[in-house]
Amino acid sequence: MRNIMVLLALLSGLALAVLGGPTFNNLVIGATQEPSNLFPWEGAADTKENVMALFNIGLTFFDSNGHLMPGLATEVPTPDNGRVKVIYDANGDFVRQEVHWTLRDDAYWSDGVPITTDDVTFTFEVQRTPEIPVTTRSFSDLIEEIRVLGLKDFVIVYKAPNLFYANIAGAIGLARFYDIAPAHIWGPIYRQVMIQVKAEPGKAADIISGQLLGAPAATGVDPTKVIGSGAFKFVEWRINQFIRFARRTDFFLAPPGRAEEYVQEIIVRFIVNQPTLISALLAGEIDASDDIALAGQDPAILRQQYRLGTVFVDPSGFIEKLNFNLFASCKAAADLLLGDKRTRQAIIMAIDREDLAETVYPGAIVSNSFVVRGDVGFTENLNPWPYNPPGAKALLAELGWADLDGDGVLERLTEDGRAVKFELHWVSTTASFRVRTGEVLQEFLADVGIRLVVENLPGSVVFSTEYLNHGSECTWRGIVEYAEGGGTGEAPADPLSNELWAFDYLKAPLSQVSENIPLPENGFGGTNIMGWNSPQFDQLRADALREFDTERRAAIVAEMQKVYNVELPTVPLYERTDCIAVRTGLVNYRRGTPVARTQFWNPWEWGWEQNGARSVR
Amino acid sequence: MLAYIVRRLLQVIPTLLFISLVLYGLLALKPGDPIDELRRGNPGFTQADYERLREFYGLDKPWYVRYWRWLGRAVQGDFGPSRQFGRPAAQYVFENRLPNTLLLSGVALLVALVISIPTGVLSALKQHSALDYTVTVFNFLGVSVPIFWLGIMLIYLFAVRTGGFLPAGSMMTPGITGAWPVFVDRLRHLLLPVAALSSLHLAQWTRFMRSSMLEVVRLDYLTTARAKGLREGKVVYRHALRNAILPLITLVGLSIPQLFSGAVLTETVFNWPGMGRAIFDAILVNDFNVAMVSLMFISLLILACNLLADLAYALADPRIRYD
């Protein structure tokens, strides 16, 4: 009978209205990216984090106000509740850090199996198995041991300070995605794979890729094997089309009122082409967008077009920046004196960043820091670097730049007598807002005598190690523009702006070669692609990473921002926003603060007002 | 003939090897690898993680070493995993992409063929009539309007403006079950992309059919047929069309490889997961195994089609001998 009704609806062209939204009490979300697999230990991209959040929950989660809330844990460990102990020796040097967790008694996997410390120890075992290609070990390497105190209690002992011991996204040191994986599902697969890997070590990559990353529990080929700890359970994954989840009745967090009044099914549709996704939104085929789908869209225009619902703008936690090549070894960059902070200061003054943000990323807020608003230590007490072309020209003149041949472009004579024109190369991805940025920057910089040479390359090229990390060899020779996490939720796990430090002052003795500036001596490793080296900043960073007291850490982070704001190793343009479209009647689908990382933090609360769901966010 | 076929088949092997070497080398020239994709979105990702994963997947080796290893496995049918979709690349291409492309391109080809032949014939027979002028105008539009623009306009008109009368993209509506509902749902999803994709072929083939028909209808043997008192329908469809259609068959034949290689613009605009988009995306996100298996399959197909075409010539024309 249902099929006949659906068929009639299809034939009359009403299918989508019938099958989606409040009528069926489900939610269809549009996303432009698709996860590669559902393997809990490995992967990239926010989309995987979003999709995994629909059927998993971590030990903790951030709510839309930025508060860290207990998820699988009974409470968030803090020094105040006695669950976090930092042990120092008689000299006041750090010895270890202990974090005591207790799992909820009513926490079950989606197949009804209780979640216990067996799952915790198993997750950690996989995480530290050398043969398993987990995405990162930067936090699990800090773990000395996990002490099991019972079926629900365990203590993680860190051998180095971990300020982010309770944050999601892998900072606890367990699985990258939502901390704990089901041992009863992954255990047998893992053991079988390891037996084969030991037998044929030469084929380890093939065996693990095929049988672990490609296991039915990761690909969804067998839905009964895809088990999670979250509010919804996995139903099916039609690759390149959609992934579907159904509400669990035994999940420990409940929405206000009766659960039946909230969405019973979530479908994430993958529509890679943004204009097509927007069309589907306008046509009512999807009820909401995720936080990536509408990146760079003008919310004002979307609001005009989208008559079926509302367009929200939330801060994203990312700061769009101009990264300068500061390497003396790159002659083309050195000739332009990019290593002299006055050049960078002149450039920031030459750009009307308010106008730029309004033009290329409507809704974005101009930034003067590497930390986003609302995060620990964010300060407004910085030079706002207002638009000041005369000031920029004066600084450039002070550096010896002058328009010698009257063509409108500055020149100067180098120490070895060469005439150099101020032709500055700017590279970024092909995202439409970045293409527009290149054009706008060209105009602003032309006004002060700088010719900007614009190049837009595919993201996979711009972000490739061979390109980005080889600035010392002049693979890029001026500016690379992209966005970086500005110290959000996981984020000081960006550990206090991972891209800015040069030497790790937490280690003694200090390394001879920078661990974080990509150079031939360190195999071009590191994320400080500019080559900025500030001992003052590095010392402050180390102090901050050692400081467990939030207020004192905030004061140090504020100092770091002052150094950054004067030196400007990168020119911060604006804090990006996430544009999220939501159909009328859908409630609690909000991200709020960027600390929440995603608006997928509370799927159990999503519902349609038409069906009785109550708005609490 | 048999010796010729064997000789040609043997030539395919070194040709494919050479193609694979060139393709692999070109892909290796592109900066970036799959591990770079992991770096993005994982702020805790360290250089040690990068080097560990590159070593694990053998990406730290020079490209020719990797090629040799890839080749050793490819000849056994193992093209490695898709880094983008966590399953064997060949399985992904042949199960998830190729059937979709065949469906879309096949239907579009069929629609173009079914409409273009009678329209071209009618247009030729009614030369300089209102019908002929109308067809000509539509043909010029079909040839000159870019497919991606037409696609966007179709979506705007039939999906956005009508509040979802037809789907804006994708292949299916989630949650639909049952044979007939699924069939009708697929049909609805096919309508707009087929309309867009077939528009170019439709215009070209109609023009071609028209001019070919115009040439044939003036030939003496048709005058003779009419003089013999044959009915006009028989003259046109049995004698004229059968000769006029021969060049079109060649043209359609040349379009066959497109049936498998996909239509990247149409697939992109309509979110249709086909081969064209798979290759494009795979190259962009450094999913080399998917790119290689797709491109090698297309290369093999082209070589096979060339061989079949040569054999068909021999069968069709007794003057051609390969022995």
PDB file of N, CA and C in Angstrom, chain A residues 397-476:
ATOM      1  N   ALA A 397      58.204  53.282   1.440  1.00  0.00           N
ATOM      2  CA  ALA A 397      59.260  54.252   1.075  1.00  0.00           C
ATOM      3  C   ALA A 397      60.434  54.130   2.040  1.00  0.00           C
ATOM      4  N   GLU A 398      60.098  53.932   3.310  1.00  0.00           N
ATOM      5  CA  GLU A 398      61.146  53.771   4.331  1.00  0.00           C
ATOM      6  C   GLU A 398      62.025  52.561   4.010  1.00  0.00           C
ATOM      7  N   LEU A 399      61.429  51.568   3.380  1.00  0.00           N
ATOM      8  CA  LEU A 399      62.175  50.356   3.020  1.00  0.00           C
ATOM      9  C   LEU A 399      62.932  50.514   1.694  1.00  0.00           C
ATOM     10  N   GLY A 400      62.795  51.682   1.083  1.00  0.00           N
ATOM     11  CA  GLY A 400      63.556  51.943  -0.141  1.00  0.00           C
ATOM     12  C   GLY A 400      62.786  51.734  -1.421  1.00  0.00           C
ATOM     13  N   TRP A 401      61.480  51.532  -1.329  1.00  0.00           N
ATOM     14  CA  TRP A 401      60.678  51.327  -2.525  1.00  0.00           C
ATOM     15  C   TRP A 401      60.240  52.677  -3.105  1.00  0.00           C
ATOM     16  N   ALA A 402      60.330  52.810  -4.406  1.00  0.00           N
ATOM     17  CA  ALA A 402      59.877  54.032  -5.084  1.00  0.00           C
ATOM     18  C   ALA A 402      59.508  53.679  -6.515  1.00  0.00           C
ATOM     19  N   ASP A 403      58.588  54.439  -7.067  1.00  0.00           N
ATOM     20  CA  ASP A 403      58.194  54.196  -8.463  1.00  0.00           C
ATOM     21  C   ASP A 403      59.172  54.937  -9.371  1.00  0.00           C
ATOM     22  N   LEU A 404      60.272  54.276  -9.691  1.00  0.00           N
ATOM     23  CA  LEU A 404      61.365  54.945 -10.407  1.00  0.00           C
ATOM     24  C   LEU A 404      61.014  55.207 -11.869  1.00  0.00           C
ATOM     25  N   ASP A 405      60.286  54.290 -12.506  1.00  0.00           N
ATOM     26  CA  ASP A 405      60.013  54.459 -13.944  1.00  0.00           C
ATOM     27  C   ASP A 405      58.597  54.970 -14.231  1.00  0.00           C
ATOM     28  N   GLY A 406      57.864  55.313 -13.192  1.00  0.00           N
ATOM     29  CA  GLY A 406      56.555  55.938 -13.387  1.00  0.00           C
ATOM     30  C   GLY A 406      55.473  55.017 -13.921  1.00  0.00           C
ATOM     31  N   ASP A 407      55.683  53.683 -13.816  1.00  0.00           N
ATOM     32  CA  ASP A 407      54.643  52.771 -14.334  1.00  0.00           C
ATOM     33  C   ASP A 407      53.625  52.379 -13.258  1.00  0.00           C
ATOM     34  N   GLY A 408      53.720  52.997 -12.090  1.00  0.00           N
ATOM     35  CA  GLY A 408      52.756  52.707 -11.028  1.00  0.00           C
ATOM     36  C   GLY A 408      53.170  51.550 -10.147  1.00  0.00           C
ATOM     37  N   VAL A 409      54.261  50.872 -10.485  1.00  0.00           N
ATOM     38  CA  VAL A 409      54.737  49.745  -9.669  1.00  0.00           C
ATOM     39  C   VAL A 409      56.060  50.141  -9.021  1.00  0.00           C
ATOM     40  N   LEU A 410      56.167  49.836  -7.736  1.00  0.00           N
ATOM     41  CA  LEU A 410      57.366  50.236  -6.992  1.00  0.00           C
ATOM     42  C   LEU A 410      58.591  49.426  -7.422  1.00  0.00           C
ATOM     43  N   GLU A 411      59.739  50.076  -7.323  1.00  0.00           N
ATOM     44  CA  GLU A 411      61.012  49.393  -7.598  1.00  0.00           C
ATOM     45  C   GLU A 411      61.980  49.730  -6.469  1.00  0.00           C
ATOM     46  N   ARG A 412      63.000  48.917  -6.369  1.00  0.00           N
ATOM     47  CA  ARG A 412      64.106  49.271  -5.473  1.00  0.00           C
ATOM     48  C   ARG A 412      65.364  48.606  -5.977  1.00  0.00           C
ATOM     49  N   LEU A 413      66.491  49.134  -5.539  1.00  0.00           N
ATOM     50  CA  LEU A 413      67.773  48.542  -5.909  1.00  0.00           C
ATOM     51  C   LEU A 413      68.236  47.652  -4.771  1.00  0.00           C
ATOM     52  N   THR A 414      68.602  46.425  -5.092  1.00  0.00           N
ATOM     53  CA  THR A 414      69.076  45.505  -4.060  1.00  0.00           C
ATOM     54  C   THR A 414      70.524  45.846  -3.705  1.00  0.00           C
ATOM     55  N   GLU A 415      70.981  45.192  -2.656  1.00  0.00           N
ATOM     56  CA  GLU A 415      72.354  45.464  -2.222  1.00  0.00           C
ATOM     57  C   GLU A 415      73.366  45.115  -3.295  1.00  0.00           C
ATOM     58  N   ASP A 416      73.047  44.105  -4.105  1.00  0.00           N
ATOM     59  CA  ASP A 416      73.988  43.754  -5.191  1.00  0.00           C
ATOM     60  C   ASP A 416      73.666  44.504  -6.492  1.00  0.00           C
ATOM     61  N   GLY A 417      72.889  45.585  -6.386  1.00  0.00           N
ATOM     62  CA  GLY A 417      72.709  46.493  -7.514  1.00  0.00           C
ATOM     63  C   GLY A 417      71.637  46.127  -8.514  1.00  0.00           C
ATOM     64  N   ARG A 418      70.826  45.132  -8.203  1.00  0.00           N
ATOM     65  CA  ARG A 418      69.767  44.750  -9.147  1.00  0.00           C
ATOM     66  C   ARG A 418      68.519  45.590  -8.888  1.00  0.00           C
ATOM     67  N   ALA A 419      67.812  45.928  -9.973  1.00  0.00           N
ATOM     68  CA  ALA A 419      66.540  46.641  -9.827  1.00  0.00           C
ATOM     69  C   ALA A 419      65.433  45.598  -9.707  1.00  0.00           C
ATOM     70  N   VAL A 420      64.650  45.729  -8.652  1.00  0.00           N
ATOM     71  CA  VAL A 420      63.572  44.745  -8.404  1.00  0.00           C
ATOM     72  C   VAL A 420      62.239  45.468  -8.401  1.00  0.00           C
ATOM     73  N   LYS A 421      61.293  44.907  -9.130  1.00  0.00           N
ATOM     74  CA  LYS A 421      59.937  45.456  -9.106  1.00  0.00           C
ATOM     75  C   LYS A 421      59.125  44.747  -8.014  1.00  0.00           C
ATOM     76  N   PHE A 422      58.188  45.470  -7.409  1.00  0.00           N
ATOM     77  CA  PHE A 422      57.373  44.854  -6.364  1.00  0.00           C
ATOM     78  C   PHE A 422      56.235  44.075  -7.018  1.00  0.00           C
ATOM     79  N   GLU A 423      56.583  42.908  -7.526  1.00  0.00           N
ATOM     80  CA  GLU A 423      55.585  42.001  -8.092  1.00  0.00           C
ATOM     81  C   GLU A 423      55.421  40.846  -7.124  1.00  0.00           C
ATOM     82  N   LEU A 424      54.304  40.824  -6.463  1.00  0.00           N
ATOM     83  CA  LEU A 424      54.068  39.887  -5.370  1.00  0.00           C
ATOM     84  C   LEU A 424      53.153  38.757  -5.849  1.00  0.00           C
ATOM     85  N   HIS A 425      53.634  37.521  -5.691  1.00  0.00           N
ATOM     86  CA  HIS A 425      52.835  36.366  -6.129  1.00  0.00           C
ATOM     87  C   HIS A 425      51.884  35.935  -5.019  1.00  0.00           C
ATOM     88  N   TRP A 426      50.645  35.756  -5.377  1.00  0.00           N
ATOM     89  CA  TRP A 426      49.603  35.314  -4.436  1.00  0.00           C
ATOM     90  C   TRP A 426      48.986  34.037  -4.979  1.00  0.00           C
ATOM     91  N   VAL A 427      48.924  33.022  -4.138  1.00  0.00           N
ATOM     92  CA  VAL A 427      48.378  31.736  -4.560  1.00  0.00           C
ATOM     93  C   VAL A 427      47.289  31.319  -3.583  1.00  0.00           C
ATOM     94  N   SER A 428      46.217  30.795  -4.130  1.00  0.00           N
ATOM     95  CA  SER A 428      45.204  30.193  -3.267  1.00  0.00           C
ATOM     96  C   SER A 428      44.424  29.152  -4.060  1.00  0.00           C
ATOM     97  N   THR A 429      43.383  28.615  -3.443  1.00  0.00           N
ATOM     98  CA  THR A 429      42.620  27.556  -4.099  1.00  0.00           C
ATOM     99  C   THR A 429      41.620  28.175  -5.093  1.00  0.00           C
ATOM    100  N   THR A 430      40.864  27.310  -5.729  1.00  0.00           N
ATOM    101  CA  THR A 430      39.923  27.782  -6.752  1.00  0.00           C
ATOM    102  C   THR A 430      38.534  28.078  -6.179  1.00  0.00           C
ATOM    103  N   ALA A 431      38.395  28.030  -4.859  1.00  0.00           N
ATOM    104  CA  ALA A 431      37.093  28.373  -4.250  1.00  0.00           C
ATOM    105  C   ALA A 431      36.695  29.772  -4.720  1.00  0.00           C
ATOM    106  N   SER A 432      35.409  29.939  -5.034  1.00  0.00           N
ATOM    107  CA  SER A 432      34.997  31.185  -5.688  1.00  0.00           C
ATOM    108  C   SER A 432      35.313  32.415  -4.843  1.00  0.00           C
ATOM    109  N   PHE A 433      35.175  32.309  -3.507  1.00  0.00           N
ATOM    110  CA  PHE A 433      35.448  33.495  -2.694  1.00  0.00           C
ATOM    111  C   PHE A 433      36.941  33.839  -2.715  1.00  0.00           C
ATOM    112  N   ARG A 434      37.769  32.829  -2.945  1.00  0.00           N
ATOM    113  CA  ARG A 434      39.210  33.111  -3.014  1.00  0.00           C
ATOM    114  C   ARG A 434      39.583  33.690  -4.376  1.00  0.00           C
ATOM    115  N   VAL A 435      38.866  33.278  -5.388  1.00  0.00           N
ATOM    116  CA  VAL A 435      39.101  33.893  -6.699  1.00  0.00           C
ATOM    117  C   VAL A 435      38.771  35.381  -6.615  1.00  0.00           C
ATOM    118  N   ARG A 436      37.659  35.688  -5.956  1.00  0.00           N
ATOM    119  CA  ARG A 436      37.282  37.098  -5.787  1.00  0.00           C
ATOM    120  C   ARG A 436      38.303  37.826  -4.916  1.00  0.00           C
ATOM    121  N   THR A 437      38.806  37.146  -3.892  1.00  0.00           N
ATOM    122  CA  THR A 437      39.799  37.776  -3.015  1.00  0.00           C
ATOM    123  C   THR A 437      41.011  38.220  -3.822  1.00  0.00           C
ATOM    124  N   GLY A 438      41.468  37.353  -4.703  1.00  0.00           N
ATOM    125  CA  GLY A 438      42.629  37.699  -5.530  1.00  0.00           C
ATOM    126  C   GLY A 438      42.384  38.985  -6.302  1.00  0.00           C
ATOM    127  N   GLU A 439      41.184  39.095  -6.859  1.00  0.00           N
ATOM    128  CA  GLU A 439      40.866  40.291  -7.657  1.00  0.00           C
ATOM    129  C   GLU A 439      40.829  41.549  -6.779  1.00  0.00           C
ATOM    130  N   VAL A 440      40.206  41.417  -5.604  1.00  0.00           N
ATOM    131  CA  VAL A 440      40.092  42.582  -4.709  1.00  0.00           C
ATOM    132  C   VAL A 440      41.479  42.996  -4.208  1.00  0.00           C
ATOM    133  N   LEU A 441      42.273  42.017  -3.823  1.00  0.00           N
ATOM    134  CA  LEU A 441      43.617  42.343  -3.321  1.00  0.00           C
ATOM    135  C   LEU A 441      44.453  43.036  -4.391  1.00  0.00           C
ATOM    136  N   GLN A 442      44.284  42.592  -5.613  1.00  0.00           N
ATOM    137  CA  GLN A 442      45.013  43.228  -6.724  1.00  0.00           C
ATOM    138  C   GLN A 442      44.758  44.729  -6.754  1.00  0.00           C
ATOM    139  N   GLU A 443      43.498  45.083  -6.591  1.00  0.00           N
ATOM    140  CA  GLU A 443      43.127  46.507  -6.650  1.00  0.00           C
ATOM    141  C   GLU A 443      43.711  47.285  -5.483  1.00  0.00           C
ATOM    142  N   PHE A 444      43.558  46.739  -4.270  1.00  0.00           N
ATOM    143  CA  PHE A 444      44.072  47.451  -3.088  1.00  0.00           C
ATOM    144  C   PHE A 444      45.587  47.627  -3.170  1.00  0.00           C
ATOM    145  N   LEU A 445      46.270  46.577  -3.532  1.00  0.00           N
ATOM    146  CA  LEU A 445      47.738  46.644  -3.517  1.00  0.00           C
ATOM    147  C   LEU A 445      48.267  47.498  -4.671  1.00  0.00           C
ATOM    148  N   ALA A 446      47.532  47.527  -5.775  1.00  0.00           N
ATOM    149  CA  ALA A 446      47.943  48.386  -6.892  1.00  0.00           C
ATOM    150  C   ALA A 446      47.963  49.852  -6.459  1.00  0.00           C
ATOM    151  N   ASP A 447      47.050  50.210  -5.541  1.00  0.00           N
ATOM    152  CA  ASP A 447      46.984  51.602  -5.069  1.00  0.00           C
ATOM    153  C   ASP A 447      48.232  52.034  -4.315  1.00  0.00           C
ATOM    154  N   VAL A 448      48.969  51.071  -3.757  1.00  0.00           N
ATOM    155  CA  VAL A 448      50.199  51.459  -3.051  1.00  0.00           C
ATOM    156  C   VAL A 448      51.440  51.059  -3.857  1.00  0.00           C
ATOM    157  N   GLY A 449      51.233  50.641  -5.094  1.00  0.00           N
ATOM    158  CA  GLY A 449      52.377  50.372  -5.973  1.00  0.00           C
ATOM    159  C   GLY A 449      52.849  48.931  -5.985  1.00  0.00           C
ATOM    160  N   ILE A 450      52.009  48.014  -5.495  1.00  0.00           N
ATOM    161  CA  ILE A 450      52.389  46.589  -5.524  1.00  0.00           C
ATOM    162  C   ILE A 450      51.554  45.885  -6.587  1.00  0.00           C
ATOM    163  N   ARG A 451      52.254  45.200  -7.501  1.00  0.00           N
ATOM    164  CA  ARG A 451      51.515  44.437  -8.523  1.00  0.00           C
ATOM    165  C   ARG A 451      51.329  43.015  -7.997  1.00  0.00           C
ATOM    166  N   LEU A 452      50.085  42.626  -7.796  1.00  0.00           N
ATOM    167  CA  LEU A 452      49.804  41.287  -7.281  1.00  0.00           C
ATOM    168  C   LEU A 452      49.582  40.338  -8.456  1.00  0.00           C
ATOM    169  N   VAL A 453      50.388  39.290  -8.507  1.00  0.00           N
ATOM    170  CA  VAL A 453      50.231  38.274  -9.546  1.00  0.00           C
ATOM    171  C   VAL A 453      49.419  37.138  -8.935  1.00  0.00           C
ATOM    172  N   VAL A 454      48.232  36.922  -9.488  1.00  0.00           N
ATOM    173  CA  VAL A 454      47.259  36.015  -8.869  1.00  0.00           C
ATOM    174  C   VAL A 454      47.285  34.639  -9.527  1.00  0.00           C
ATOM    175  N   GLU A 455      47.253  33.609  -8.686  1.00  0.00           N
ATOM    176  CA  GLU A 455      47.203  32.250  -9.224  1.00  0.00           C
ATOM    177  C   GLU A 455      46.281  31.400  -8.346  1.00  0.00           C
ATOM    178  N   ASN A 456      45.274  30.797  -8.957  1.00  0.00           N
ATOM    179  CA  ASN A 456      44.371  29.906  -8.218  1.00  0.00           C
ATOM    180  C   ASN A 456      44.613  28.467  -8.667  1.00  0.00           C
ATOM    181  N   LEU A 457      44.963  27.621  -7.715  1.00  0.00           N
ATOM    182  CA  LEU A 457      45.299  26.228  -8.024  1.00  0.00           C
ATOM    183  C   LEU A 457      44.338  25.299  -7.274  1.00  0.00           C
ATOM    184  N   PRO A 458      44.196  24.050  -7.741  1.00  0.00           N
ATOM    185  CA  PRO A 458      43.345  23.117  -6.996  1.00  0.00           C
ATOM    186  C   PRO A 458      43.843  22.957  -5.557  1.00  0.00           C
ATOM    187  N   GLY A 459      42.911  22.748  -4.646  1.00  0.00           N
ATOM    188  CA  GLY A 459      43.269  22.603  -3.232  1.00  0.00           C
ATOM    189  C   GLY A 459      44.285  21.500  -3.011  1.00  0.00           C
ATOM    190  N   SER A 460      44.152  20.411  -3.777  1.00  0.00           N
ATOM    191  CA  SER A 460      45.074  19.289  -3.574  1.00  0.00           C
ATOM    192  C   SER A 460      46.509  19.672  -3.919  1.00  0.00           C
ATOM    193  N   VAL A 461      46.672  20.670  -4.770  1.00  0.00           N
ATOM    194  CA  VAL A 461      48.019  21.136  -5.104  1.00  0.00           C
ATOM    195  C   VAL A 461      48.503  22.126  -4.052  1.00  0.00           C
ATOM    196  N   VAL A 462      47.655  23.111  -3.751  1.00  0.00           N
ATOM    197  CA  VAL A 462      48.057  24.155  -2.790  1.00  0.00           C
ATOM    198  C   VAL A 462      48.438  23.530  -1.455  1.00  0.00           C
ATOM    199  N   PHE A 463      47.639  22.543  -1.003  1.00  0.00           N
ATOM    200  CA  PHE A 463      47.878  21.965   0.317  1.00  0.00           C
ATOM    201  C   PHE A 463      48.810  20.760   0.291  1.00  0.00           C
ATOM    202  N   SER A 464      49.391  20.481  -0.850  1.00  0.00           N
ATOM    203  CA  SER A 464      50.305  19.341  -0.895  1.00  0.00           C
ATOM    204  C   SER A 464      51.613  19.710  -0.197  1.00  0.00           C
ATOM    205  N   THR A 465      52.190  18.737   0.439  1.00  0.00           N
ATOM    206  CA  THR A 465      53.456  18.958   1.143  1.00  0.00           C
ATOM    207  C   THR A 465      54.534  19.425   0.170  1.00  0.00           C
ATOM    208  N   GLU A 466      54.531  18.825  -1.007  1.00  0.00           N
ATOM    209  CA  GLU A 466      55.565  19.190  -1.986  1.00  0.00           C
ATOM    210  C   GLU A 466      55.517  20.663  -2.359  1.00  0.00           C
ATOM    211  N   TYR A 467      54.348  21.241  -2.263  1.00  0.00           N
ATOM    212  CA  TYR A 467      54.196  22.650  -2.635  1.00  0.00           C
ATOM    213  C   TYR A 467      54.305  23.556  -1.406  1.00  0.00           C
ATOM    214  N   LEU A 468      53.429  23.314  -0.448  1.00  0.00           N
ATOM    215  CA  LEU A 468      53.308  24.228   0.693  1.00  0.00           C
ATOM    216  C   LEU A 468      54.547  24.197   1.586  1.00  0.00           C
ATOM    217  N   ASN A 469      55.112  23.012   1.785  1.00  0.00           N
ATOM    218  CA  ASN A 469      56.221  22.887   2.733  1.00  0.00           C
ATOM    219  C   ASN A 469      57.583  23.152   2.097  1.00  0.00           C
ATOM    220  N   HIS A 470      57.584  23.554   0.860  1.00  0.00           N
ATOM    221  CA  HIS A 470      58.869  23.799   0.194  1.00  0.00           C
ATOM    222  C   HIS A 470      59.040  25.277  -0.144  1.00  0.00           C
ATOM    223  N   GLY A 471      58.493  26.135   0.702  1.00  0.00           N
ATOM    224  CA  GLY A 471      58.650  27.570   0.495  1.00  0.00           C
ATOM    225  C   GLY A 471      60.116  27.992   0.528  1.00  0.00           C
ATOM    226  N   SER A 472      60.923  27.271   1.306  1.00  0.00           N
ATOM    227  CA  SER A 472      62.351  27.616   1.371  1.00  0.00           C
ATOM    228  C   SER A 472      63.017  27.383   0.024  1.00  0.00           C
ATOM    229  N   GLU A 473      62.387  26.545  -0.815  1.00  0.00           N
ATOM    230  CA  GLU A 473      62.910  26.307  -2.164  1.00  0.00           C
ATOM    231  C   GLU A 473      62.099  27.076  -3.209  1.00  0.00           C
ATOM    232  N   CYS A 474      61.298  28.007  -2.712  1.00  0.00           N
ATOM    233  CA  CYS A 474      60.582  28.915  -3.608  1.00  0.00           C
ATOM    234  C   CYS A 474      59.497  28.244  -4.447  1.00  0.00           C
ATOM    235  N   THR A 475      58.914  27.141  -3.964  1.00  0.00           N
ATOM    236  CA  THR A 475      57.783  26.570  -4.720  1.00  0.00           C
ATOM    237  C   THR A 475      56.651  27.601  -4.778  1.00  0.00           C
ATOM    238  N   TRP A 476      56.501  28.349  -3.699  1.00  0.00           N
ATOM    239  CA  TRP A 476      55.641  29.541  -3.708  1.00  0.00           C
ATOM    240  C   TRP A 476      56.516  30.680  -3.209  1.00  0.00           C
TER     241      TRP A 476
END
